[in-house]
Amino acid sequence: MAVIAVVGGGITGLALAHRLRSRGKDAVVLEAGPRLGGVIQTRQRDGFSTETGPNSFLDREPATRELAASVGVEDRIRMADPAAKSRYLYTRGQLRPVPASPPAFLKSDLLPLGARLRVLAELFTGRASPGRDESLGDFGRRHLGAQATSVLLDSMQTGTYAGDLEALSAEAAFPMLKQLEHEHRSLILGAVRTQKARRTAAPTGTALKGAMCTFEGGLGTLVDALARALGPAARTGAEVEGLTRSQDGWRLSVRERGQHAELEASQVVLTVPAHVSAELLSPLDASLAGHLKAIPYAPIAVVHLGFAPGRTPAPDGFGFLVPAQEQRQVLGVIHASTVFPFRAEGGRVLYTCLMGGARRPDLVGLDEEALAALAQKELRELAGVTASPDFTEVIRWPRGIPQYTVGHLERLSAIDSALARLPGLHLAGNAYKGVGINDCIRTAAALADALTSR
Ligand SMILES: Cc1cc2nc3c(=O)[nH]c(=O)nc-3n(C[C@H](O)[C@H](O)[C@H](O)COP(=O)(O)OP(=O)(O)OC[C@H]3O[C@@H](n4cnc5c(N)ncnc54)[C@H](O)[C@@H]3O)c2cc1C
């Protein structure tokens, strides 16, 4: 049977290969690193359970539930604790709660009064001229005004992209916002109507509650279950170094545990970061490689700070984000042990600080000790945590999160046209149509379905 080679064993590659195999295709995963999961890995140490990359996923994607069910871990999905319901933003020198409803927003001091009134004027905003790709910053100022954009939209993008408001494309990075504008003109009107429609349409007792979730045992539980299901079809320590066309499809040159090998495949799916795909494809199509190389990545550092029982009170809420205009060193902080209490045993407290991003890429170059000290200083100054941590763990991702900058959609269509000239070659993963775990799983499922229907 013709082999489908899936290059990269992150969540995209694993989900794709698993779905292909469950539909009777002979798919193999080639993962360069020593373990599967890509940026997703859960570690257990000193009474803390830490995540190297993502912390959670929103339980609103049927493909994610379906994947979890198909590898036997749907019953291990765990929702965030009710204590994590509130969220905070650090603005004008202090933490302020994010209001849960439009009337609460109007009464809150999250933004100065003038800025809140300007947000109300959004009801009268016109649509953008069609076909114009604008930055999230421009889009936000048109709809919500300058201050709300710098506080609310910047925090929103930081929470997903750790990016730069002026560089991200509104349409590529937040297609929902552009869709609301397209369908309803005003985002506020659109949001209210959508919520109303959802309330009337949602069947009671639906499994997808849109809650923030992880798995018992962390996100690594899903990776481990996929690894078990794939068995020897997922090969670690197998770095794909070259790709050429062969008579019946593709020939991959693979360095596997120090040895060179070749693999013939009828189809190849590259789920590796875009710059790795660019390297592999540049001998085949320089212009395709150029488009892939043009997708930038923001570096990001994850700093876990853990406290022994009784050393510091457990914080309330999910955590807080810090807009760029505050000029702080931290992008945001997750109250990890409040969100998922099982991540810290016996009354321990765990904070996860995110640093760097497009805003401060230099910070990711600091050594681990300096990053931990900086995170601790920020936690003290922003959230008043004066105790010294008993546990620290620092993970640096020099190319952490792909950035859907202005021109991204145009790049994607140029990439699609180039791929049409290379039959049997496909691209998937977080660099193209969504960076969240749900996006990766949904797009992997759609590609698997397209490949099996041929
Ligand atoms: C710090 C951080 C926090 C995040 N937080 C969240 C969150 O809370 N919620 C959420 O939904 N999303 C979050 N994300 C985003 C999400 O986790 C990722 O977008 C997603 O996991 C990426 O999966 P992937 O398979 O596309 O890529 P990756 O995980 O990057 O996997 C690609 C794989 O390809 C392998 N590879 C590279 N080169 C080769 C080669 N030549 N041959 C073979 N293999 C190769 C790599 O080793 C890697 O394993 C976060 C991301 C980061 C970095």
Short mmCIF file of C-alpha atoms and ligand atoms in Angstrom, two decimals:
data_model
loop_
_atom_site.label_atom_id
_atom_site.label_comp_id
_atom_site.label_asym_id
_atom_site.label_seq_id
_atom_site.Cartn_x
_atom_site.Cartn_y
_atom_site.Cartn_z
CA MET A 1 0.00 0.00 0.00
CA ALA A 2 1.28 3.51 -0.81
CA VAL A 3 2.68 5.29 2.23
CA ILE A 4 1.63 8.80 3.25
CA ALA A 5 4.58 10.47 5.00
CA VAL A 6 3.62 12.98 7.68
CA VAL A 7 6.66 15.07 8.52
CA GLY A 8 6.59 16.50 12.07
CA GLY A 9 5.12 14.87 15.17
CA GLY A 10 3.46 17.86 16.81
CA ILE A 11 -0.30 17.77 17.47
CA THR A 12 -1.00 18.47 13.77
CA GLY A 13 1.08 15.56 12.50
CA LEU A 14 -0.19 13.16 15.15
CA ALA A 15 -3.86 14.05 14.65
CA LEU A 16 -3.49 13.81 10.87
CA ALA A 17 -1.68 10.47 10.85
CA HIS A 18 -4.10 8.98 13.36
CA ARG A 19 -7.13 9.97 11.29
CA LEU A 20 -5.52 8.72 8.09
CA ARG A 21 -4.69 5.38 9.69
CA SER A 22 -8.16 5.01 11.18
CA ARG A 23 -9.47 5.44 7.62
CA GLY A 24 -7.27 2.60 6.38
CA LYS A 25 -4.34 4.61 4.99
CA ASP A 26 -0.74 3.64 5.69
CA ALA A 27 0.50 6.89 7.24
CA VAL A 28 3.79 7.25 9.09
CA VAL A 29 4.96 10.17 11.23
CA LEU A 30 8.60 11.25 10.99
CA GLU A 31 9.55 13.37 13.98
CA ALA A 32 13.05 14.82 14.25
CA GLY A 33 13.06 15.18 18.05
CA PRO A 34 13.32 12.50 20.71
CA ARG A 35 9.63 12.72 21.65
CA LEU A 36 6.24 13.39 20.10
CA GLY A 37 3.98 16.39 20.75
CA GLY A 38 6.02 19.30 19.36
CA VAL A 39 5.50 22.29 21.65
CA ILE A 40 3.04 20.27 23.80
CA GLN A 41 4.63 18.42 26.71
CA THR A 42 3.53 17.96 30.32
CA ARG A 43 6.15 17.50 33.02
CA GLN A 44 5.71 16.38 36.63
CA ARG A 45 8.26 17.56 39.18
CA ASP A 46 8.34 18.48 42.91
CA GLY A 47 4.55 18.37 43.25
CA PHE A 48 3.94 20.55 40.18
CA SER A 49 2.60 19.63 36.78
CA THR A 50 3.92 22.05 34.16
CA GLU A 51 3.27 22.55 30.47
CA THR A 52 6.15 23.43 28.14
CA GLY A 53 3.86 25.19 25.65
CA PRO A 54 0.08 25.49 25.63
CA ASN A 55 -1.78 25.55 28.92
CA SER A 56 -5.29 24.63 27.77
CA PHE A 57 -7.75 24.49 24.89
CA LEU A 58 -11.26 25.81 24.46
CA ASP A 59 -13.74 22.97 24.46
CA ARG A 60 -15.77 24.17 21.48
CA GLU A 61 -14.20 22.25 18.62
CA PRO A 62 -15.93 19.00 17.65
CA ALA A 63 -12.75 17.71 15.96
CA THR A 64 -10.80 17.95 19.24
CA ARG A 65 -13.48 16.03 21.16
CA GLU A 66 -13.65 13.49 18.37
CA LEU A 67 -9.88 13.02 18.42
CA ALA A 68 -9.84 12.63 22.22
CA ALA A 69 -12.67 10.08 21.99
CA SER A 70 -10.96 8.15 19.21
CA VAL A 71 -7.86 7.59 21.36
CA GLY A 72 -9.84 6.86 24.54
CA VAL A 73 -9.18 10.01 26.57
CA GLU A 74 -12.41 11.99 26.16
CA ASP A 75 -13.40 11.09 29.73
CA ARG A 76 -10.12 12.61 30.96
CA ILE A 77 -11.00 16.12 29.72
CA ARG A 78 -11.06 18.49 32.70
CA MET A 79 -12.71 21.89 32.76
CA ALA A 80 -11.14 24.96 34.38
CA ASP A 81 -12.12 25.48 38.01
CA PRO A 82 -14.97 27.98 38.61
CA ALA A 83 -12.44 30.04 40.64
CA ALA A 84 -10.71 30.82 37.33
CA LYS A 85 -13.78 32.54 35.89
CA SER A 86 -12.58 36.11 36.19
CA ARG A 87 -9.77 37.53 34.09
CA TYR A 88 -7.69 40.61 34.64
CA LEU A 89 -5.83 43.16 32.58
CA TYR A 90 -2.95 45.23 33.91
CA THR A 91 -3.76 48.77 32.82
CA ARG A 92 -2.83 52.22 34.08
CA GLY A 93 -0.59 50.70 36.74
CA GLN A 94 -2.93 48.13 38.30
CA LEU A 95 -4.78 44.87 37.77
CA ARG A 96 -8.40 45.45 36.77
CA PRO A 97 -11.09 42.80 36.23
CA VAL A 98 -12.36 42.27 32.70
CA PRO A 99 -16.12 42.97 32.86
CA ALA A 100 -18.35 40.04 31.94
CA SER A 101 -21.16 41.95 30.20
CA PRO A 102 -21.63 45.16 28.16
CA PRO A 103 -23.39 47.01 31.05
CA ALA A 104 -20.59 45.95 33.42
CA PHE A 105 -18.05 47.20 30.87
CA LEU A 106 -19.71 50.62 30.77
CA LYS A 107 -19.56 50.84 34.57
CA SER A 108 -16.02 49.45 34.94
CA ASP A 109 -12.80 51.45 35.11
CA LEU A 110 -10.96 49.17 32.67
CA LEU A 111 -10.85 52.11 30.26
CA PRO A 112 -11.24 55.82 31.01
CA LEU A 113 -14.79 57.16 30.52
CA GLY A 114 -14.04 58.84 27.16
CA ALA A 115 -12.66 55.59 25.78
CA ARG A 116 -15.70 53.64 26.99
CA LEU A 117 -18.03 56.11 25.26
CA ARG A 118 -15.94 55.82 22.09
CA VAL A 119 -16.48 52.05 22.21
CA LEU A 120 -20.25 52.69 22.23
CA ALA A 121 -19.86 54.73 19.03
CA GLU A 122 -18.78 51.45 17.41
CA LEU A 123 -22.47 50.85 16.78
CA PHE A 124 -22.20 53.41 13.98
CA THR A 125 -18.94 52.17 12.38
CA GLY A 126 -19.04 51.53 8.65
CA ARG A 127 -17.61 48.49 6.87
CA ALA A 128 -14.05 48.55 5.50
CA SER A 129 -13.63 48.70 1.75
CA PRO A 130 -13.59 45.07 0.57
CA GLY A 131 -10.35 43.30 -0.28
CA ARG A 132 -8.18 45.55 1.87
CA ASP A 133 -5.96 43.70 4.35
CA GLU A 134 -5.48 45.94 7.34
CA SER A 135 -3.54 45.54 10.56
CA LEU A 136 -5.38 44.60 13.73
CA GLY A 137 -4.40 48.03 15.06
CA ASP A 138 -6.03 49.87 12.14
CA PHE A 139 -9.10 47.65 12.29
CA GLY A 140 -9.44 48.22 16.03
CA ARG A 141 -9.04 51.99 15.86
CA ARG A 142 -11.69 52.18 13.14
CA HIS A 143 -14.16 50.25 15.28
CA LEU A 144 -13.30 50.85 18.91
CA GLY A 145 -11.02 53.88 19.06
CA ALA A 146 -7.35 54.13 19.94
CA GLN A 147 -7.48 53.47 23.67
CA ALA A 148 -9.73 50.40 23.56
CA THR A 149 -7.56 49.03 20.75
CA SER A 150 -4.34 49.44 22.73
CA VAL A 151 -5.86 47.82 25.80
CA LEU A 152 -8.51 45.32 24.69
CA LEU A 153 -7.40 44.23 21.23
CA ASP A 154 -3.74 44.23 22.14
CA SER A 155 -4.45 41.98 25.13
CA MET A 156 -6.58 39.69 22.98
CA GLN A 157 -3.84 39.22 20.39
CA THR A 158 -1.15 38.86 23.08
CA GLY A 159 -3.13 35.98 24.59
CA THR A 160 -3.03 34.10 21.27
CA TYR A 161 -0.10 35.37 19.19
CA ALA A 162 2.24 37.22 21.60
CA GLY A 163 2.43 39.46 18.56
CA ASP A 164 2.40 43.07 17.44
CA LEU A 165 -0.96 44.76 16.97
CA GLU A 166 0.38 46.88 14.11
CA ALA A 167 1.87 43.92 12.23
CA LEU A 168 -0.86 41.25 12.54
CA SER A 169 -3.50 41.09 9.82
CA ALA A 170 -6.99 41.53 11.29
CA GLU A 171 -8.52 39.17 8.76
CA ALA A 172 -5.90 36.40 8.96
CA ALA A 173 -5.33 36.52 12.72
CA PHE A 174 -8.95 37.04 13.84
CA PRO A 175 -11.24 35.97 10.99
CA MET A 176 -14.21 36.06 13.39
CA LEU A 177 -13.85 39.83 13.81
CA LYS A 178 -13.79 40.44 10.06
CA GLN A 179 -16.76 38.10 9.65
CA LEU A 180 -18.73 40.04 12.26
CA GLU A 181 -17.94 43.25 10.40
CA HIS A 182 -18.83 41.72 7.06
CA GLU A 183 -22.16 40.32 8.26
CA HIS A 184 -23.28 42.93 10.80
CA ARG A 185 -21.15 46.05 10.10
CA SER A 186 -20.79 46.72 13.86
CA LEU A 187 -18.86 44.23 16.04
CA ILE A 188 -21.09 44.99 19.03
CA LEU A 189 -24.29 44.40 17.08
CA GLY A 190 -22.79 41.26 15.55
CA ALA A 191 -21.67 39.88 18.92
CA VAL A 192 -25.09 40.51 20.50
CA ARG A 193 -26.97 38.92 17.58
CA THR A 194 -24.62 35.92 17.44
CA GLN A 195 -24.97 35.30 21.17
CA LYS A 196 -28.75 35.51 20.91
CA ALA A 197 -28.80 33.10 17.96
CA ARG A 198 -26.53 30.67 19.83
CA ARG A 199 -28.76 30.74 22.89
CA THR A 200 -31.86 29.88 20.86
CA ALA A 201 -30.15 27.29 18.65
CA ALA A 202 -28.01 25.41 21.21
CA PRO A 203 -29.52 22.05 22.13
CA THR A 204 -29.58 21.61 25.88
CA GLY A 205 -26.95 19.31 27.35
CA THR A 206 -24.53 19.78 24.46
CA ALA A 207 -21.05 18.45 25.30
CA LEU A 208 -19.24 21.47 23.84
CA LYS A 209 -19.53 24.15 26.49
CA GLY A 210 -16.73 26.40 25.22
CA ALA A 211 -14.94 26.00 28.55
CA MET A 212 -11.19 26.23 29.00
CA CYS A 213 -9.98 22.66 29.38
CA THR A 214 -7.03 20.34 29.73
CA PHE A 215 -6.78 16.61 30.38
CA GLU A 216 -6.27 14.81 33.65
CA GLY A 217 -2.47 14.46 33.56
CA GLY A 218 -2.13 17.59 31.38
CA LEU A 219 -2.16 18.14 27.64
CA GLY A 220 0.52 15.44 27.36
CA THR A 221 -2.27 12.91 28.02
CA LEU A 222 -3.61 13.51 24.51
CA VAL A 223 -0.12 13.26 22.98
CA ASP A 224 0.61 10.02 24.89
CA ALA A 225 -2.71 8.52 23.79
CA LEU A 226 -1.99 9.42 20.15
CA ALA A 227 1.52 7.96 20.47
CA ARG A 228 0.05 4.71 21.85
CA ALA A 229 -2.52 4.55 19.06
CA LEU A 230 0.09 5.16 16.36
CA GLY A 231 2.65 2.76 17.84
CA PRO A 232 5.63 2.16 15.50
CA ALA A 233 3.95 4.30 12.81
CA ALA A 234 5.21 7.36 14.72
CA ARG A 235 9.00 7.42 14.47
CA THR A 236 10.99 9.76 16.72
CA GLY A 237 14.60 10.73 16.05
CA ALA A 238 13.72 10.75 12.33
CA GLU A 239 14.67 14.08 10.78
CA VAL A 240 13.64 14.68 7.20
CA GLU A 241 16.57 16.34 5.47
CA GLY A 242 15.51 16.32 1.85
CA LEU A 243 12.59 15.85 -0.45
CA THR A 244 12.64 14.97 -4.16
CA ARG A 245 10.03 13.89 -6.64
CA SER A 246 10.11 10.24 -7.65
CA GLN A 247 8.34 8.32 -10.36
CA ASP A 248 5.38 7.38 -8.15
CA GLY A 249 5.35 10.31 -5.78
CA TRP A 250 8.01 11.49 -3.38
CA ARG A 251 11.32 10.34 -1.97
CA LEU A 252 12.28 11.57 1.48
CA SER A 253 15.78 11.45 2.78
CA VAL A 254 15.69 10.83 6.48
CA ARG A 255 18.40 10.86 9.12
CA GLU A 256 17.18 8.32 11.63
CA ARG A 257 19.26 7.70 14.74
CA GLY A 258 22.47 8.70 12.98
CA GLN A 259 21.76 6.65 9.85
CA HIS A 260 20.67 7.89 6.45
CA ALA A 261 17.61 6.24 4.94
CA GLU A 262 15.22 6.90 2.09
CA LEU A 263 11.48 6.59 2.21
CA GLU A 264 9.19 6.40 -0.82
CA ALA A 265 5.77 7.96 -0.29
CA SER A 266 2.79 8.55 -2.53
CA GLN A 267 1.91 11.72 -0.58
CA VAL A 268 3.84 13.94 1.79
CA VAL A 269 2.39 16.30 4.37
CA LEU A 270 4.80 18.77 5.93
CA THR A 271 3.53 19.78 9.39
CA VAL A 272 6.87 21.25 10.44
CA PRO A 273 7.32 24.99 11.07
CA ALA A 274 7.11 27.10 7.87
CA HIS A 275 10.82 27.93 7.85
CA VAL A 276 11.67 24.20 7.94
CA SER A 277 9.27 23.57 5.04
CA ALA A 278 10.97 26.47 3.22
CA GLU A 279 14.38 24.77 3.59
CA LEU A 280 13.02 21.43 2.38
CA LEU A 281 11.21 22.95 -0.58
CA SER A 282 13.70 25.55 -1.77
CA PRO A 283 15.44 23.15 -4.25
CA LEU A 284 12.02 22.32 -5.72
CA ASP A 285 10.38 25.74 -5.90
CA ALA A 286 12.29 28.81 -4.77
CA SER A 287 9.27 31.09 -4.90
CA LEU A 288 7.19 28.73 -2.72
CA ALA A 289 10.10 28.61 -0.26
CA GLY A 290 10.20 32.43 -0.30
CA HIS A 291 6.51 32.67 0.68
CA LEU A 292 7.02 30.16 3.49
CA LYS A 293 10.09 31.97 4.78
CA ALA A 294 8.08 35.20 4.89
CA ILE A 295 5.88 33.80 7.69
CA PRO A 296 7.57 35.22 10.80
CA TYR A 297 7.59 33.62 14.26
CA ALA A 298 7.55 35.35 17.62
CA PRO A 299 9.92 33.90 20.20
CA ILE A 300 8.36 33.18 23.57
CA ALA A 301 9.55 32.04 26.99
CA VAL A 302 7.40 30.17 29.47
CA VAL A 303 8.47 30.69 33.08
CA HIS A 304 6.83 28.58 35.78
CA LEU A 305 7.14 29.85 39.34
CA GLY A 306 5.94 27.46 42.06
CA PHE A 307 5.39 28.14 45.73
CA ALA A 308 5.34 25.64 48.62
CA PRO A 309 2.09 25.30 50.61
CA GLY A 310 1.37 28.37 52.73
CA ARG A 311 4.06 30.54 51.10
CA THR A 312 1.66 32.72 49.10
CA PRO A 313 -2.13 32.88 48.85
CA ALA A 314 -3.79 31.19 45.87
CA PRO A 315 -4.71 33.94 43.38
CA ASP A 316 -8.23 34.40 42.10
CA GLY A 317 -9.12 34.14 38.40
CA PHE A 318 -7.54 32.75 35.24
CA GLY A 319 -4.70 35.27 35.23
CA PHE A 320 -3.89 38.57 33.60
CA LEU A 321 -2.61 40.06 30.36
CA VAL A 322 -0.48 43.15 30.02
CA PRO A 323 -1.00 45.48 27.04
CA ALA A 324 2.18 46.69 25.27
CA GLN A 325 1.54 50.31 26.22
CA GLU A 326 2.28 49.45 29.86
CA GLN A 327 5.89 48.73 28.78
CA ARG A 328 6.32 45.83 31.18
CA GLN A 329 8.53 42.79 30.70
CA VAL A 330 5.82 40.16 31.03
CA LEU A 331 3.14 39.50 28.39
CA GLY A 332 0.75 37.74 30.71
CA VAL A 333 0.49 35.44 33.70
CA ILE A 334 -1.65 32.33 34.07
CA HIS A 335 -2.78 31.34 37.57
CA ALA A 336 -2.08 27.74 36.63
CA SER A 337 -3.00 26.13 39.97
CA THR A 338 -6.21 28.17 40.26
CA VAL A 339 -7.29 27.21 36.72
CA PHE A 340 -6.45 23.52 37.19
CA PRO A 341 -5.94 22.84 40.93
CA PHE A 342 -4.53 19.35 40.20
CA ARG A 343 -1.48 21.00 38.65
CA ALA A 344 -0.08 21.79 42.11
CA GLU A 345 -0.30 19.22 44.90
CA GLY A 346 -1.21 19.85 48.53
CA GLY A 347 -1.88 23.60 48.53
CA ARG A 348 1.11 24.58 46.38
CA VAL A 349 0.63 27.58 44.08
CA LEU A 350 1.81 27.68 40.47
CA TYR A 351 2.09 30.76 38.25
CA THR A 352 3.01 30.58 34.54
CA CYS A 353 4.56 33.79 33.19
CA LEU A 354 4.82 34.36 29.44
CA MET A 355 7.63 36.61 28.26
CA GLY A 356 9.16 37.87 25.03
CA GLY A 357 6.87 37.70 22.01
CA ALA A 358 7.11 40.07 19.05
CA ARG A 359 7.14 42.90 21.59
CA ARG A 360 10.34 41.89 23.42
CA PRO A 361 12.04 39.13 21.38
CA ASP A 362 15.36 39.97 23.10
CA LEU A 363 14.10 38.59 26.43
CA VAL A 364 13.98 35.03 25.07
CA GLY A 365 17.76 35.27 24.59
CA LEU A 366 18.32 35.77 28.34
CA ASP A 367 19.59 32.80 30.33
CA GLU A 368 17.13 30.80 32.42
CA GLU A 369 18.18 32.34 35.73
CA ALA A 370 17.76 35.88 34.42
CA LEU A 371 14.35 35.06 32.94
CA ALA A 372 13.14 33.49 36.19
CA ALA A 373 14.38 36.53 38.17
CA LEU A 374 12.63 38.89 35.76
CA ALA A 375 9.38 36.93 35.95
CA GLN A 376 9.56 37.00 39.74
CA LYS A 377 10.14 40.78 39.73
CA GLU A 378 7.17 41.31 37.41
CA LEU A 379 4.94 39.09 39.53
CA ARG A 380 5.91 41.09 42.61
CA GLU A 381 5.39 44.50 41.01
CA LEU A 382 2.21 43.71 39.06
CA ALA A 383 0.43 41.22 41.30
CA GLY A 384 2.02 41.82 44.70
CA VAL A 385 3.49 38.31 45.07
CA THR A 386 6.32 39.00 47.52
CA ALA A 387 7.35 35.42 48.40
CA SER A 388 10.32 33.85 46.62
CA PRO A 389 9.44 30.81 44.54
CA ASP A 390 10.48 27.35 45.69
CA PHE A 391 10.33 25.98 42.17
CA THR A 392 11.23 27.47 38.80
CA GLU A 393 11.18 26.05 35.32
CA VAL A 394 11.99 27.99 32.14
CA ILE A 395 11.22 26.88 28.59
CA ARG A 396 12.34 29.00 25.66
CA TRP A 397 10.88 28.76 22.16
CA PRO A 398 13.07 30.86 19.84
CA ARG A 399 10.46 30.39 17.11
CA GLY A 400 7.39 30.02 19.28
CA ILE A 401 4.26 31.30 17.60
CA PRO A 402 3.73 32.01 13.88
CA GLN A 403 2.58 35.53 13.11
CA TYR A 404 -0.22 36.08 10.61
CA THR A 405 1.00 39.46 9.51
CA VAL A 406 -0.61 41.78 6.93
CA GLY A 407 -0.34 39.97 3.59
CA HIS A 408 -0.72 36.50 5.20
CA LEU A 409 -3.83 35.58 3.20
CA GLU A 410 -2.16 36.65 -0.02
CA ARG A 411 0.84 34.51 0.93
CA LEU A 412 -1.47 31.56 1.58
CA SER A 413 -3.03 31.83 -1.86
CA ALA A 414 0.43 32.07 -3.49
CA ILE A 415 1.44 28.97 -1.48
CA ASP A 416 -1.71 27.12 -2.63
CA SER A 417 -1.00 27.98 -6.28
CA ALA A 418 2.58 26.72 -5.94
CA LEU A 419 1.40 23.49 -4.25
CA ALA A 420 -0.94 22.84 -7.17
CA ARG A 421 2.22 22.43 -9.28
CA LEU A 422 3.56 19.81 -6.82
CA PRO A 423 0.91 17.07 -6.72
CA GLY A 424 0.99 14.85 -3.65
CA LEU A 425 2.63 17.52 -1.48
CA HIS A 426 0.66 19.23 1.28
CA LEU A 427 1.28 21.67 4.11
CA ALA A 428 -0.48 21.69 7.48
CA GLY A 429 0.20 23.01 10.95
CA ASN A 430 -0.02 26.18 12.95
CA ALA A 431 1.71 28.42 10.38
CA TYR A 432 -1.28 28.75 8.07
CA LYS A 433 -4.90 28.75 9.22
CA GLY A 434 -4.98 29.05 12.99
CA VAL A 435 -2.41 28.70 15.77
CA GLY A 436 -4.56 27.15 18.50
CA ILE A 437 -4.62 23.44 19.31
CA ASN A 438 -8.21 23.31 18.05
CA ASP A 439 -7.20 24.92 14.74
CA CYS A 440 -4.36 22.42 14.28
CA ILE A 441 -6.66 19.46 14.97
CA ARG A 442 -9.51 20.78 12.82
CA THR A 443 -7.29 21.50 9.81
CA ALA A 444 -5.52 18.14 10.21
CA ALA A 445 -8.90 16.37 10.21
CA ALA A 446 -10.05 18.25 7.11
CA LEU A 447 -6.84 17.38 5.25
CA ALA A 448 -7.08 13.72 6.28
CA ASP A 449 -10.64 13.63 4.96
CA ALA A 450 -9.56 15.24 1.68
CA LEU A 451 -6.73 12.74 1.27
CA THR A 452 -8.94 9.74 1.97
CA SER A 453 -11.72 10.86 -0.34
CA ARG A 454 -9.36 10.88 -3.35
C1 LIG B 1 4.32 28.94 24.63
C2 LIG B 1 3.11 28.55 23.83
C3 LIG B 1 1.86 28.64 24.42
C4 LIG B 1 0.72 28.27 23.69
N1 LIG B 1 -0.50 28.31 24.33
C5 LIG B 1 -1.58 27.79 23.69
C6 LIG B 1 -2.79 27.56 24.42
O1 LIG B 1 -2.89 27.80 25.63
N2 LIG B 1 -3.86 27.03 23.73
C7 LIG B 1 -3.77 26.70 22.41
O2 LIG B 1 -4.78 26.23 21.85
N3 LIG B 1 -2.63 26.87 21.72
C8 LIG B 1 -1.53 27.38 22.33
N4 LIG B 1 -0.33 27.48 21.66
C9 LIG B 1 -0.29 27.12 20.23
C10 LIG B 1 -0.28 25.61 19.97
O3 LIG B 1 0.25 24.93 21.07
C11 LIG B 1 0.59 25.28 18.75
O4 LIG B 1 0.25 26.12 17.67
C12 LIG B 1 0.43 23.84 18.29
O5 LIG B 1 0.64 22.95 19.36
C13 LIG B 1 1.40 23.59 17.13
O6 LIG B 1 1.33 22.25 16.69
P1 LIG B 1 2.01 21.82 15.33
O7 LIG B 1 1.94 20.34 15.25
O8 LIG B 1 1.43 22.58 14.19
O9 LIG B 1 3.54 22.31 15.43
P2 LIG B 1 4.71 21.90 16.43
O10 LIG B 1 4.20 21.58 17.77
O11 LIG B 1 5.73 22.99 16.29
O12 LIG B 1 5.30 20.55 15.80
C14 LIG B 1 6.15 20.53 14.69
C15 LIG B 1 7.08 19.32 14.84
O13 LIG B 1 7.91 19.21 13.68
C16 LIG B 1 9.15 18.67 14.10
N5 LIG B 1 10.18 18.91 13.06
C17 LIG B 1 10.81 20.08 12.75
N6 LIG B 1 11.68 19.88 11.73
C18 LIG B 1 11.57 18.57 11.37
C19 LIG B 1 12.17 17.77 10.35
N7 LIG B 1 13.06 18.27 9.49
N8 LIG B 1 11.84 16.45 10.26
C20 LIG B 1 10.94 15.91 11.12
N9 LIG B 1 10.33 16.63 12.10
C21 LIG B 1 10.63 17.93 12.22
C22 LIG B 1 9.41 19.43 15.40
O14 LIG B 1 10.40 18.75 16.18
C23 LIG B 1 8.03 19.41 16.03
O15 LIG B 1 7.83 18.30 16.87
C24 LIG B 1 0.83 27.84 22.35
C25 LIG B 1 2.10 27.76 21.75
C26 LIG B 1 3.23 28.10 22.48
C27 LIG B 1 4.59 27.99 21.83
#
